XYZ file of C-alpha atoms in Angstrom:
720
model
C 145.984 134.575 103.667
C 144.455 135.302 107.068
C 145.458 133.187 110.048
C 142.842 131.912 112.477
C 144.104 134.119 115.291
C 143.551 137.183 113.093
C 139.786 136.758 112.607
C 139.325 140.049 114.450
C 140.778 141.885 111.444
C 137.937 140.687 109.206
C 134.903 142.948 108.859
C 131.796 141.337 110.362
C 129.347 142.734 107.812
C 131.505 141.577 104.923
C 131.725 138.134 106.518
C 127.957 137.861 106.859
C 127.339 138.942 103.271
C 129.970 136.613 101.812
C 128.766 133.600 103.793
C 125.071 134.144 102.988
C 125.725 134.316 99.263
C 128.068 131.318 99.204
C 126.538 128.434 97.167
C 126.637 126.032 100.120
C 124.454 128.387 102.171
C 122.348 130.403 99.731
C 118.825 129.610 98.544
C 118.327 126.653 96.208
C 114.824 127.730 95.201
C 115.640 127.556 91.491
C 116.203 123.807 91.870
C 113.201 123.107 94.072
C 110.303 124.797 92.282
C 110.925 122.864 89.049
C 110.339 119.484 90.726
C 106.916 117.999 91.493
C 107.010 117.465 95.257
C 103.335 116.614 95.841
C 102.751 113.834 93.312
C 101.340 110.754 95.018
C 99.356 112.789 97.514
C 101.390 111.680 100.537
C 103.836 114.572 100.976
C 103.452 115.978 104.466
C 106.678 118.014 104.641
C 108.629 119.257 101.631
C 111.539 121.710 101.324
C 109.342 124.821 101.450
C 108.115 126.117 104.805
C 105.816 128.875 106.007
C 103.290 131.091 104.240
C 106.056 132.554 102.047
C 107.353 129.100 101.071
C 111.034 129.479 101.944
C 113.297 126.495 101.049
C 114.847 125.770 104.455
C 113.159 122.598 105.777
C 115.435 120.255 107.732
C 113.792 117.021 106.637
C 111.075 115.566 104.443
C 108.075 113.591 105.690
C 105.952 111.232 103.619
C 102.781 109.533 104.786
C 102.589 105.784 104.283
C 98.798 105.806 104.082
C 96.128 108.184 102.848
C 94.170 107.621 106.054
C 96.600 107.195 108.941
C 99.194 109.332 110.693
C 102.102 106.947 110.202
C 104.874 107.935 107.847
C 108.592 108.141 107.204
C 111.060 110.968 107.645
C 113.947 111.528 105.262
C 117.039 113.633 105.917
C 120.509 114.116 104.483
C 123.971 114.605 105.926
C 127.069 115.695 104.032
C 130.262 117.560 104.980
C 132.691 117.189 102.036
C 134.691 120.401 102.772
C 135.883 118.845 106.029
C 136.970 115.699 104.168
C 139.789 117.652 102.524
C 141.430 117.987 105.946
C 140.068 115.168 108.133
C 138.067 112.430 106.444
C 137.145 110.711 109.723
C 135.735 113.893 111.239
C 133.879 114.504 107.988
C 131.966 111.217 108.056
C 131.116 111.582 111.741
C 129.783 115.081 111.092
C 127.734 113.687 108.198
C 125.896 111.478 110.656
C 125.555 114.271 113.207
C 124.078 116.626 110.630
C 121.641 113.965 109.467
C 120.476 113.330 113.028
C 119.922 117.013 113.853
C 118.009 117.321 110.582
C 115.783 114.273 110.974
C 114.909 115.024 114.613
C 112.806 117.914 113.322
C 110.327 115.070 112.760
C 108.964 113.001 115.683
C 111.492 110.160 115.436
C 110.976 107.911 118.452
C 114.582 106.745 118.732
C 117.694 107.357 116.659
C 118.053 103.576 116.370
C 114.991 103.744 114.091
C 117.106 105.577 111.506
C 118.358 103.494 108.577
C 121.105 104.887 106.374
C 122.207 104.766 102.781
C 125.901 105.593 102.401
C 127.119 107.115 99.150
C 130.910 107.150 99.002
C 132.727 109.590 96.733
C 136.397 109.796 95.866
C 139.265 108.683 93.691
C 140.709 105.407 94.925
C 143.806 105.011 92.796
C 146.707 104.932 95.254
C 147.548 103.600 98.699
C 146.859 106.925 100.412
C 143.293 107.253 99.141
C 142.732 103.553 99.806
C 143.786 104.124 103.388
C 141.512 107.188 103.677
C 138.573 105.115 102.457
C 139.335 102.296 104.883
C 139.734 104.771 107.731
C 136.503 106.597 106.866
C 134.489 103.378 106.652
C 135.864 102.344 110.038
C 134.955 105.734 111.510
C 131.348 105.674 110.317
C 131.041 102.031 111.372
C 132.207 102.779 114.907
C 129.920 105.752 115.467
C 126.920 103.955 113.963
C 127.498 101.023 116.312
C 127.567 103.436 119.254
C 124.324 105.038 118.072
C 122.718 101.665 117.240
C 122.110 102.840 113.658
C 122.462 100.484 110.687
C 123.580 101.097 107.097
C 121.776 98.410 105.065
C 122.411 99.974 101.648
C 124.847 102.234 99.850
C 126.732 102.927 96.663
C 130.034 104.374 95.586
C 131.599 106.595 92.946
C 135.282 105.940 93.480
C 136.765 106.985 90.156
C 136.278 110.704 90.615
C 139.432 112.128 89.090
C 140.261 114.180 86.022
C 143.382 115.220 84.129
C 144.090 118.938 83.911
C 146.710 120.194 81.452
C 148.549 123.454 82.176
C 151.567 124.587 80.161
C 151.796 121.126 78.620
C 152.025 119.614 82.078
C 149.353 117.094 83.073
C 147.999 117.201 86.593
C 145.509 114.838 88.154
C 142.673 116.499 90.062
C 141.212 114.046 92.541
C 138.168 114.109 94.759
C 138.838 113.566 98.451
C 137.162 110.594 100.067
C 133.811 111.917 101.215
C 130.427 110.594 102.263
C 126.832 111.557 101.522
C 124.348 110.004 103.926
C 120.616 109.599 103.355
C 118.599 108.554 106.377
C 115.023 107.370 106.769
C 113.072 106.649 109.912
C 109.598 105.347 110.570
C 107.219 107.764 112.271
C 104.450 106.361 114.424
C 102.780 109.757 114.335
C 103.483 112.539 111.842
C 101.984 115.230 114.072
C 104.367 117.851 115.381
C 106.929 118.308 112.618
C 109.128 121.276 113.513
C 110.146 123.738 110.800
C 112.554 126.703 110.768
C 109.689 129.176 110.224
C 109.583 131.584 113.170
C 106.122 132.412 114.484
C 106.107 136.198 114.612
C 102.697 136.333 116.310
C 104.111 135.043 119.608
C 104.537 138.169 121.701
C 106.849 136.737 124.392
C 108.989 134.743 121.993
C 112.595 133.833 122.744
C 115.291 131.953 120.848
C 117.212 129.118 122.496
C 120.532 127.754 121.279
C 121.588 124.211 122.132
C 125.322 123.740 121.615
C 125.929 120.070 120.801
C 129.664 120.710 120.398
C 130.124 121.307 124.139
C 131.621 124.753 123.605
C 133.980 123.858 120.762
C 134.251 126.376 117.912
C 136.446 124.554 115.422
C 136.488 126.386 112.102
C 138.487 124.385 109.596
C 136.511 123.444 106.492
C 133.827 126.053 107.236
C 132.163 128.276 104.656
C 133.714 131.274 106.408
C 137.232 129.942 105.941
C 136.432 129.103 102.335
C 135.303 132.614 101.368
C 138.395 134.174 102.968
C 140.820 131.482 101.709
C 141.737 130.397 105.217
C 142.910 126.882 105.971
C 143.912 126.533 109.592
C 142.796 125.193 112.929
C 140.867 122.035 113.729
C 137.827 120.550 111.989
C 134.415 120.183 113.656
C 133.855 116.699 115.016
C 131.658 114.624 117.294
C 133.665 114.088 120.462
C 130.996 112.158 122.334
C 128.006 110.174 121.122
C 126.402 110.627 124.541
C 125.395 114.184 123.739
C 123.684 113.051 120.511
C 121.729 110.383 122.373
C 120.804 112.877 125.083
C 119.518 115.296 122.463
C 117.346 112.575 120.934
C 115.867 111.814 124.367
C 115.211 115.506 124.939
C 113.302 115.797 121.655
C 111.093 112.873 122.661
C 110.479 114.368 126.096
C 109.510 117.694 124.539
C 106.950 116.031 122.302
C 105.542 113.962 125.166
C 105.218 117.121 127.255
C 103.434 118.883 124.409
C 100.920 116.047 124.052
C 100.337 115.720 127.771
C 99.784 119.433 128.334
C 98.202 120.224 124.937
C 100.651 123.041 124.413
C 103.654 123.842 122.230
C 107.122 124.148 123.697
C 108.844 124.436 120.318
C 107.440 126.808 117.701
C 110.417 126.666 115.319
C 113.533 124.523 114.975
C 116.638 124.668 112.790
C 119.994 122.941 112.925
C 123.415 124.591 112.751
C 125.276 123.468 109.656
C 126.702 125.200 106.565
C 127.192 128.871 107.383
C 127.127 128.280 111.123
C 124.860 129.941 113.668
C 124.650 133.010 111.425
C 122.984 131.055 108.617
C 120.736 129.196 111.069
C 119.143 132.268 112.632
C 119.012 134.185 109.338
C 117.183 131.351 107.581
C 114.684 131.215 110.441
C 114.108 134.962 110.070
C 113.754 134.632 106.287
C 111.142 131.878 106.633
C 109.134 133.831 109.215
C 109.592 137.246 107.528
C 110.440 138.703 110.905
C 113.330 140.496 112.559
C 115.527 138.853 115.190
C 117.782 140.245 117.900
C 120.638 137.971 119.000
C 122.840 138.519 122.073
C 126.193 136.763 121.706
C 127.521 137.425 125.219
C 126.949 133.919 126.565
C 128.544 132.350 123.497
C 131.683 134.497 123.245
C 133.183 133.847 126.652
C 136.865 132.921 126.571
C 137.058 129.162 127.024
C 139.842 129.495 129.624
C 137.949 131.933 131.823
C 134.576 130.352 131.315
C 132.501 129.536 134.385
C 129.982 126.874 133.362
C 126.362 127.600 134.113
C 123.120 128.310 132.401
C 123.180 132.084 132.647
C 126.413 133.037 134.479
C 128.717 135.717 133.091
C 131.167 138.144 134.736
C 132.968 141.186 133.443
C 136.395 139.596 133.931
C 135.392 136.826 131.557
C 135.439 139.286 128.666
C 138.832 138.932 126.969
C 140.676 140.769 124.269
C 139.856 137.878 121.938
C 136.147 138.737 121.804
C 136.206 139.862 118.162
C 137.779 136.603 117.066
C 135.407 134.680 119.324
C 132.462 136.516 117.771
C 133.528 135.375 114.314
C 134.104 131.834 115.560
C 130.742 131.798 117.350
C 128.770 132.965 114.331
C 130.517 130.926 111.669
C 131.715 127.646 113.183
C 129.794 124.687 111.774
C 129.763 122.411 114.798
C 126.554 120.563 115.668
C 123.798 122.540 117.343
C 120.185 123.663 117.032
C 118.166 126.830 117.559
C 114.649 126.623 118.982
C 111.862 129.161 119.286
C 109.844 129.001 122.484
C 108.026 131.440 124.747
C 109.223 133.058 127.953
C 106.329 131.353 129.698
C 107.414 127.903 128.471
C 111.161 128.519 128.676
C 111.569 126.979 132.129
C 109.784 123.780 131.112
C 112.011 123.496 128.043
C 115.183 124.091 130.062
C 114.082 121.532 132.657
C 113.780 118.894 129.936
C 117.273 119.592 128.626
C 118.684 119.545 132.166
C 116.991 116.204 132.818
C 119.064 114.576 130.060
C 122.320 116.251 131.060
C 122.324 119.113 128.544
C 121.706 121.966 130.988
C 125.149 123.514 130.604
C 124.850 123.556 126.810
C 121.541 125.440 126.509
C 121.440 129.237 126.182
C 118.817 131.879 125.633
C 120.327 133.959 122.848
C 117.654 136.180 121.395
C 114.142 137.276 120.583
C 112.055 138.591 117.713
C 111.858 142.296 116.918
C 109.245 144.435 115.179
C 111.685 146.328 112.960
C 112.207 143.432 110.517
C 115.946 143.610 111.137
C 118.655 141.074 111.919
C 120.531 142.486 114.898
C 123.536 141.145 116.828
C 124.588 142.462 120.241
C 127.755 141.838 122.220
C 128.804 143.527 125.467
C 125.603 145.615 125.407
C 126.624 147.115 122.049
C 125.043 146.599 118.656
C 127.728 145.102 116.414
C 125.506 144.409 113.398
C 122.123 145.655 112.177
C 120.626 145.123 108.732
C 117.143 144.765 107.303
C 115.943 141.205 106.941
C 114.919 141.945 103.342
C 118.449 143.108 102.474
C 120.009 139.916 103.825
C 117.377 137.684 102.253
C 118.055 139.267 98.865
C 121.732 138.431 99.272
C 120.845 134.880 100.295
C 118.522 134.575 97.254
C 120.908 136.164 94.750
C 122.513 132.961 93.450
C 119.135 131.358 92.802
C 118.038 134.540 91.006
C 121.141 134.714 88.814
C 120.695 131.127 87.640
C 116.923 131.455 87.183
C 117.186 134.624 85.100
C 119.494 132.838 82.638
C 117.461 129.652 82.524
C 113.932 131.091 82.818
C 112.008 134.267 82.058
C 114.208 137.058 83.438
C 111.257 139.169 84.604
C 109.808 136.219 86.531
C 113.158 135.665 88.220
C 113.270 139.341 89.196
C 109.676 139.262 90.468
C 110.457 136.296 92.679
C 113.536 138.020 94.071
C 111.469 141.147 94.772
C 108.842 139.060 96.582
C 111.153 138.728 99.608
C 109.935 142.219 100.551
C 106.357 140.974 100.993
C 105.635 140.475 104.688
C 101.860 140.000 104.433
C 100.696 136.646 105.733
C 97.610 135.149 104.034
C 96.275 133.923 107.391
C 93.985 136.912 107.820
C 92.413 136.953 104.370
C 91.743 133.190 104.477
C 90.098 133.431 107.899
C 88.131 136.533 106.910
C 86.642 134.857 103.840
C 85.513 131.826 105.844
C 83.794 133.829 108.612
C 80.805 131.908 109.969
C 81.160 129.146 107.363
C 84.257 127.708 109.023
C 82.495 125.700 111.750
C 80.128 124.107 109.257
C 82.977 123.170 106.942
C 84.897 121.539 109.787
C 81.857 119.545 110.905
C 81.263 118.304 107.364
C 84.893 117.269 107.048
C 84.892 115.398 110.352
C 81.950 113.305 109.174
C 83.948 112.019 106.194
C 85.920 109.495 108.265
C 82.714 107.669 109.110
C 81.684 107.718 105.443
C 85.011 106.259 104.362
C 84.911 103.528 107.017
C 81.402 102.583 105.933
C 82.459 102.383 102.292
C 85.527 100.326 103.164
C 83.853 97.837 105.524
C 80.355 97.388 104.115
C 81.141 95.481 100.927
C 77.464 94.784 100.279
C 76.763 98.472 99.809
C 79.645 99.037 97.390
C 77.406 98.350 94.403
C 74.914 100.954 95.576
C 77.315 103.859 95.885
C 78.179 106.165 92.978
C 80.927 104.861 90.744
C 83.686 107.048 89.319
C 86.200 106.073 86.656
C 89.715 107.216 87.563
C 91.014 107.603 84.027
C 94.687 107.426 83.165
C 96.999 107.041 80.207
C 100.664 106.267 79.654
C 102.638 108.867 81.649
C 99.851 109.781 84.065
C 100.987 109.586 87.700
C 98.294 111.295 89.778
C 95.618 108.605 89.745
C 96.205 107.232 93.246
C 95.572 110.463 95.117
C 92.614 111.177 92.831
C 91.074 107.836 93.787
C 91.780 108.468 97.470
C 90.042 111.852 97.409
C 86.907 110.397 95.815
C 87.001 107.288 98.020
C 87.091 109.405 101.171
C 83.648 110.844 100.455
C 82.051 107.491 99.575
C 82.647 106.855 95.877
C 83.418 103.443 94.439
C 86.600 104.235 92.491
C 87.617 102.134 89.497
C 91.057 102.297 87.901
C 90.435 102.723 84.169
C 93.257 102.846 81.634
C 92.638 104.116 78.109
C 93.434 100.623 76.853
C 90.517 99.351 78.925
C 88.188 101.639 76.987
C 89.750 100.817 73.627
C 89.441 97.072 74.311
C 85.911 97.620 75.691
C 86.854 96.062 79.032
C 84.953 98.935 80.617
C 81.900 100.757 79.321
C 82.216 104.461 80.116
C 78.444 104.893 80.300
C 78.303 102.577 83.355
C 80.055 105.193 85.477
C 78.458 108.137 87.242
C 81.544 110.273 86.908
C 84.842 110.576 85.127
C 87.942 111.845 86.966
C 90.958 112.534 84.769
C 94.248 112.538 86.626
C 97.374 114.647 86.309
C 100.780 113.695 85.001
C 102.590 113.774 81.680
C 100.628 111.737 79.143
C 102.953 110.737 76.327
C 105.601 112.917 77.937
C 103.818 116.046 76.640
C 105.744 115.411 73.407
C 102.790 116.388 71.213
C 101.745 119.156 73.580
C 100.215 119.000 77.047
C 97.258 116.601 76.895
C 97.133 116.738 73.096
C 98.434 113.249 72.390
C 95.997 111.805 74.926
C 93.097 113.722 73.398
C 93.983 112.527 69.905
C 93.608 108.929 71.078
C 89.943 109.803 71.659
C 89.328 112.106 68.712
C 90.924 109.754 66.176
C 88.917 106.729 67.346
C 85.257 106.905 66.295
C 84.136 104.526 69.027
C 85.904 106.466 71.789
C 84.862 109.816 70.352
C 81.211 108.832 70.476
C 81.535 107.302 73.964
C 83.144 110.438 75.410
C 80.742 112.751 73.579
C 77.742 110.883 74.974
C 79.204 110.951 78.472
C 80.001 114.681 78.343
C 76.492 115.526 77.150
C 74.660 113.366 79.701
C 73.157 115.758 82.298
C 73.380 113.062 84.985
C 77.154 112.582 84.677
C 80.038 114.643 86.065
C 83.530 115.185 84.664
C 86.578 116.368 86.600
C 89.966 117.037 85.012
C 93.022 118.178 86.957
C 96.347 119.369 85.519
C 97.089 117.015 82.611
C 93.453 115.945 82.847
C 92.480 119.600 82.521
C 94.665 119.962 79.422
C 93.189 116.732 78.038
C 89.670 118.124 78.390
C 90.729 121.387 76.787
C 91.967 119.475 73.744
C 88.608 117.651 73.634
C 86.762 120.957 73.174
C 85.244 119.765 69.851
C 83.149 117.176 71.727
C 82.517 119.128 74.953
C 79.151 120.846 75.478
C 78.944 124.345 74.023
C 81.143 126.024 71.460
C 84.646 124.611 71.198
C 86.154 128.114 70.969
C 84.624 128.979 74.350
C 86.786 126.447 76.178
C 90.232 127.669 77.273
C 93.496 126.660 75.635
C 96.601 126.112 77.739
C 100.112 127.183 76.785
C 103.510 127.167 78.480
C 103.965 128.931 81.813
C 105.185 132.492 81.513
C 108.317 131.539 83.461
C 109.235 129.056 80.753
C 109.529 126.323 83.379
C 107.558 123.632 85.132
C 106.203 125.222 88.307
C 105.644 123.283 91.530
C 104.416 125.518 94.339
C 101.729 126.019 96.924
C 99.633 128.941 95.722
C 96.531 130.821 96.836
C 93.324 130.614 94.815
C 89.936 132.287 95.107
C 86.761 130.368 94.288
C 84.466 132.524 92.151
C 80.652 132.523 92.386
C 79.193 129.974 89.964
C 76.698 127.153 89.682
C 79.462 124.534 89.743
C 78.310 121.410 91.552
C 81.841 121.105 92.941
C 82.044 124.538 94.535
C 78.648 124.754 96.212
C 79.068 126.939 99.358
C 82.683 127.742 98.376
C 82.111 131.078 96.668
C 84.640 133.810 97.557
C 86.772 131.514 99.728
C 90.551 131.890 99.422
C 92.492 128.667 99.985
C 96.057 127.347 99.630
C 96.484 124.617 97.031
C 99.267 122.607 95.402
C 100.303 123.525 91.864
C 102.489 121.393 89.579
C 102.431 122.054 85.845
C 104.438 123.355 82.909
C 101.553 124.332 80.621
C 98.935 126.190 82.611
C 98.704 129.658 81.062
C 95.355 130.785 79.675
C 95.132 133.966 77.630
C 92.143 135.845 76.265
C 89.455 133.904 78.134
C 86.285 135.878 78.788
C 83.377 135.090 81.073
C 80.994 136.637 78.570
C 80.449 133.353 76.704
C 77.462 131.280 77.762
C 78.859 127.742 77.689
C 81.994 128.039 79.872
C 82.559 129.987 83.091
C 85.698 130.685 85.113
C 85.431 129.385 88.670
C 88.944 129.684 90.087
C 91.724 132.275 89.989
C 95.114 132.888 91.569
C 95.362 135.678 94.142
C 98.274 137.339 95.915
C 98.877 137.418 99.670
C 96.379 140.275 100.048
C 93.687 138.258 98.254
C 93.768 140.307 95.040
C 93.450 138.614 91.628
C 96.929 138.547 90.174
C 98.980 137.941 87.074
C 102.175 138.561 89.052
C 104.783 135.858 89.504
C 105.266 133.826 91.691
C 101.753 134.250 93.153
C 100.376 133.361 89.732
C 102.823 130.631 88.699
C 101.699 130.360 85.070
C 100.828 133.947 84.104
C 97.197 133.331 83.103
C 95.117 136.394 82.280
C 93.386 137.648 85.446
C 94.857 134.649 87.264
C 92.204 132.306 85.854
C 92.985 128.645 86.477
C 89.671 126.753 86.758
C 86.735 126.513 84.324
C 83.277 124.970 84.421
C 80.582 124.065 81.941
C 77.483 126.242 82.055
C 75.510 123.580 83.937
C 78.314 123.080 86.495
C 78.895 119.355 85.808
C 82.219 119.587 84.018
C 85.185 121.110 85.829
C 88.726 121.551 84.563
C 91.392 123.104 86.765
C 95.185 123.264 86.817
C 95.817 123.179 90.621
C 95.558 119.892 92.546
C 92.765 119.701 95.172
C 93.197 115.911 95.274
C 96.680 116.451 96.731
C 95.270 118.581 99.550
C 92.287 116.554 100.741
C 93.866 116.140 104.200
C 95.220 118.819 106.479
C 98.666 117.267 106.784
C 99.153 117.391 103.003
C 99.624 121.163 102.936
C 103.144 122.571 102.862
C 101.659 125.414 104.905
C 98.164 125.950 106.247
C 96.516 128.763 108.224
C 96.768 128.786 112.001
C 92.980 128.910 112.267
C 92.869 125.344 110.941
C 95.237 124.109 113.643
C 92.546 123.124 116.129
C 90.440 121.348 113.530
C 92.407 118.120 113.207
C 93.110 117.117 109.628
C 90.669 119.676 108.271
C 91.093 120.282 104.553
C 88.300 122.168 102.779
C 89.282 120.752 99.389
C 87.900 117.356 100.453
C 84.438 118.878 100.453
C 84.372 119.601 96.718
C 84.394 115.824 96.256
C 81.599 115.509 98.813
C 79.602 118.124 96.904
C 79.823 115.991 93.765
C 78.812 112.921 95.757
C 75.716 114.688 97.083
C 74.861 115.952 93.613
C 75.054 112.456 92.122
C 72.937 111.009 94.944
C 70.297 113.654 94.272
C 69.973 112.718 90.591
């Protein structure tokens, strides 16, 4: 057992390694990539950030409309380790963590936040009853001060178990703890901050805002847990004023950015599990860049400290610096780290001073070109390790679980991918070249088209009509309809039962769009049960066959719709053996990622003018692998393939999430009318629907090139 005053005896490197690999801090990628985060087509911010898709986002953001910038932010707050020692401090820190998380989104006022409180514990004696009463009172009081309401909640208050050792029964009981979920309306979803450092900013600097007013309380921290320490005081919120001031500062920063058309904050991350060490490391991991941190201003003895923004004297350096270094790096008090530029630093500091936070803001570091995480104190380097080495440690837990659950080689490949520092920005921009301006202009004209379609009801009968086809288990029909509607189509929701009952006549439609999802739960195979509904019904079989063979009709199948079309190969144009067959992903798991694809030269009506472009796109499927397909057949051509960060066709995981031969993931009929593809362009038809997008698109509003494949089909239909 190590006492708090003996932190100086603990090796710093060992501390960093142990904290980064602790389950509360380490990567949770294995949990995130198996969940569909883009279904519905309104996800503006998910867990993954940056071109390398690192799972460190502070909050989630969902749009509330396909066409407007309004949305909602969602964030979480939980501090159960503190609850073991001080339940009241624990619930207050839950709220503080939630607020510092959700303010990564442009929340106008913290009073806009609404909470759901999930209480955990074992309430079976007077002591735990008192703890629950005390905790509820504590969260009530601080929420009243912050003008935040808790309209909903739930509880699990029977969390105890009997453990038998040496014929002696012992009750193991959960402490009273709180998990908070918070949502807030967003009047504008522009300007969401992420932890991804921008390594292209030459004069970059890192700013630390200490919302604990200099406190470094360590009890309940990850550091104390890994070294079996249990001493000192718990982190807490001593004053709500500083939280309110921080909220005002965030609003002022965003107003300044809009007024001056510039960015003050290029990256943002809160201090939480793992302390400042985890905060800055996760920012470096997301940006694949080295950082150099100077701890001098943060390790001043609290007794000798002379408050001021940049003041430090030699006599302030005490013999307790080693212990203070540990406490500075690993305390889990409230705080945030921001990336700004030296040029904009003064403006940022002025904003924090204007709300009374001037004495709590410190410049602590910068980026380096050696891809290393470096800590300095007293002009000496006290820690230096490669970013890749630390990120491997941070990713190790996720790897160990994934290699047991999934394909072991895929798990290893994903772990090895942390060494890749190539950003796809360059290859995407290079492939566009002079086409970019024309693409942007075409996209900007779509708003007028959509408004005309929406307001001029008399013309609705004159525009092309597309059937948005769905079946039991399909969940991607709304975003599919939105993507087609944006370019001028009249979209009609058509269920398979509507065709069976002859409510709709398929031949009356100009196009057929088949949405993604899990028809019949994929129980009979991906898309197979859905296809059998058609193939086993003579009326439907003939209707679909006639539609597929009509040279004036188009067909578009995405994900489950793609698999559905593949299973309908017997009635598709050409030889049925020429059409691809889809099997389970090579990882053995459902894969939800943002990947890079290259559009191949073809006569596809969808990809006119798209040849050789490389674009990011959402992927969400469990059965997407194609093997043995060849472009030598005459009736079916490949039009889309996965590429790596250098733009090379790839079968390597995770760049190719399903393991298809040559990365192939999109296929077209010989005449270009029928397209089946596994990725989801309909979930990326607006610029704010990308988890990450190239910087070159930043000045082009909501530009999303995938919207134009739907426009291409519209133009083709109008020309018939």
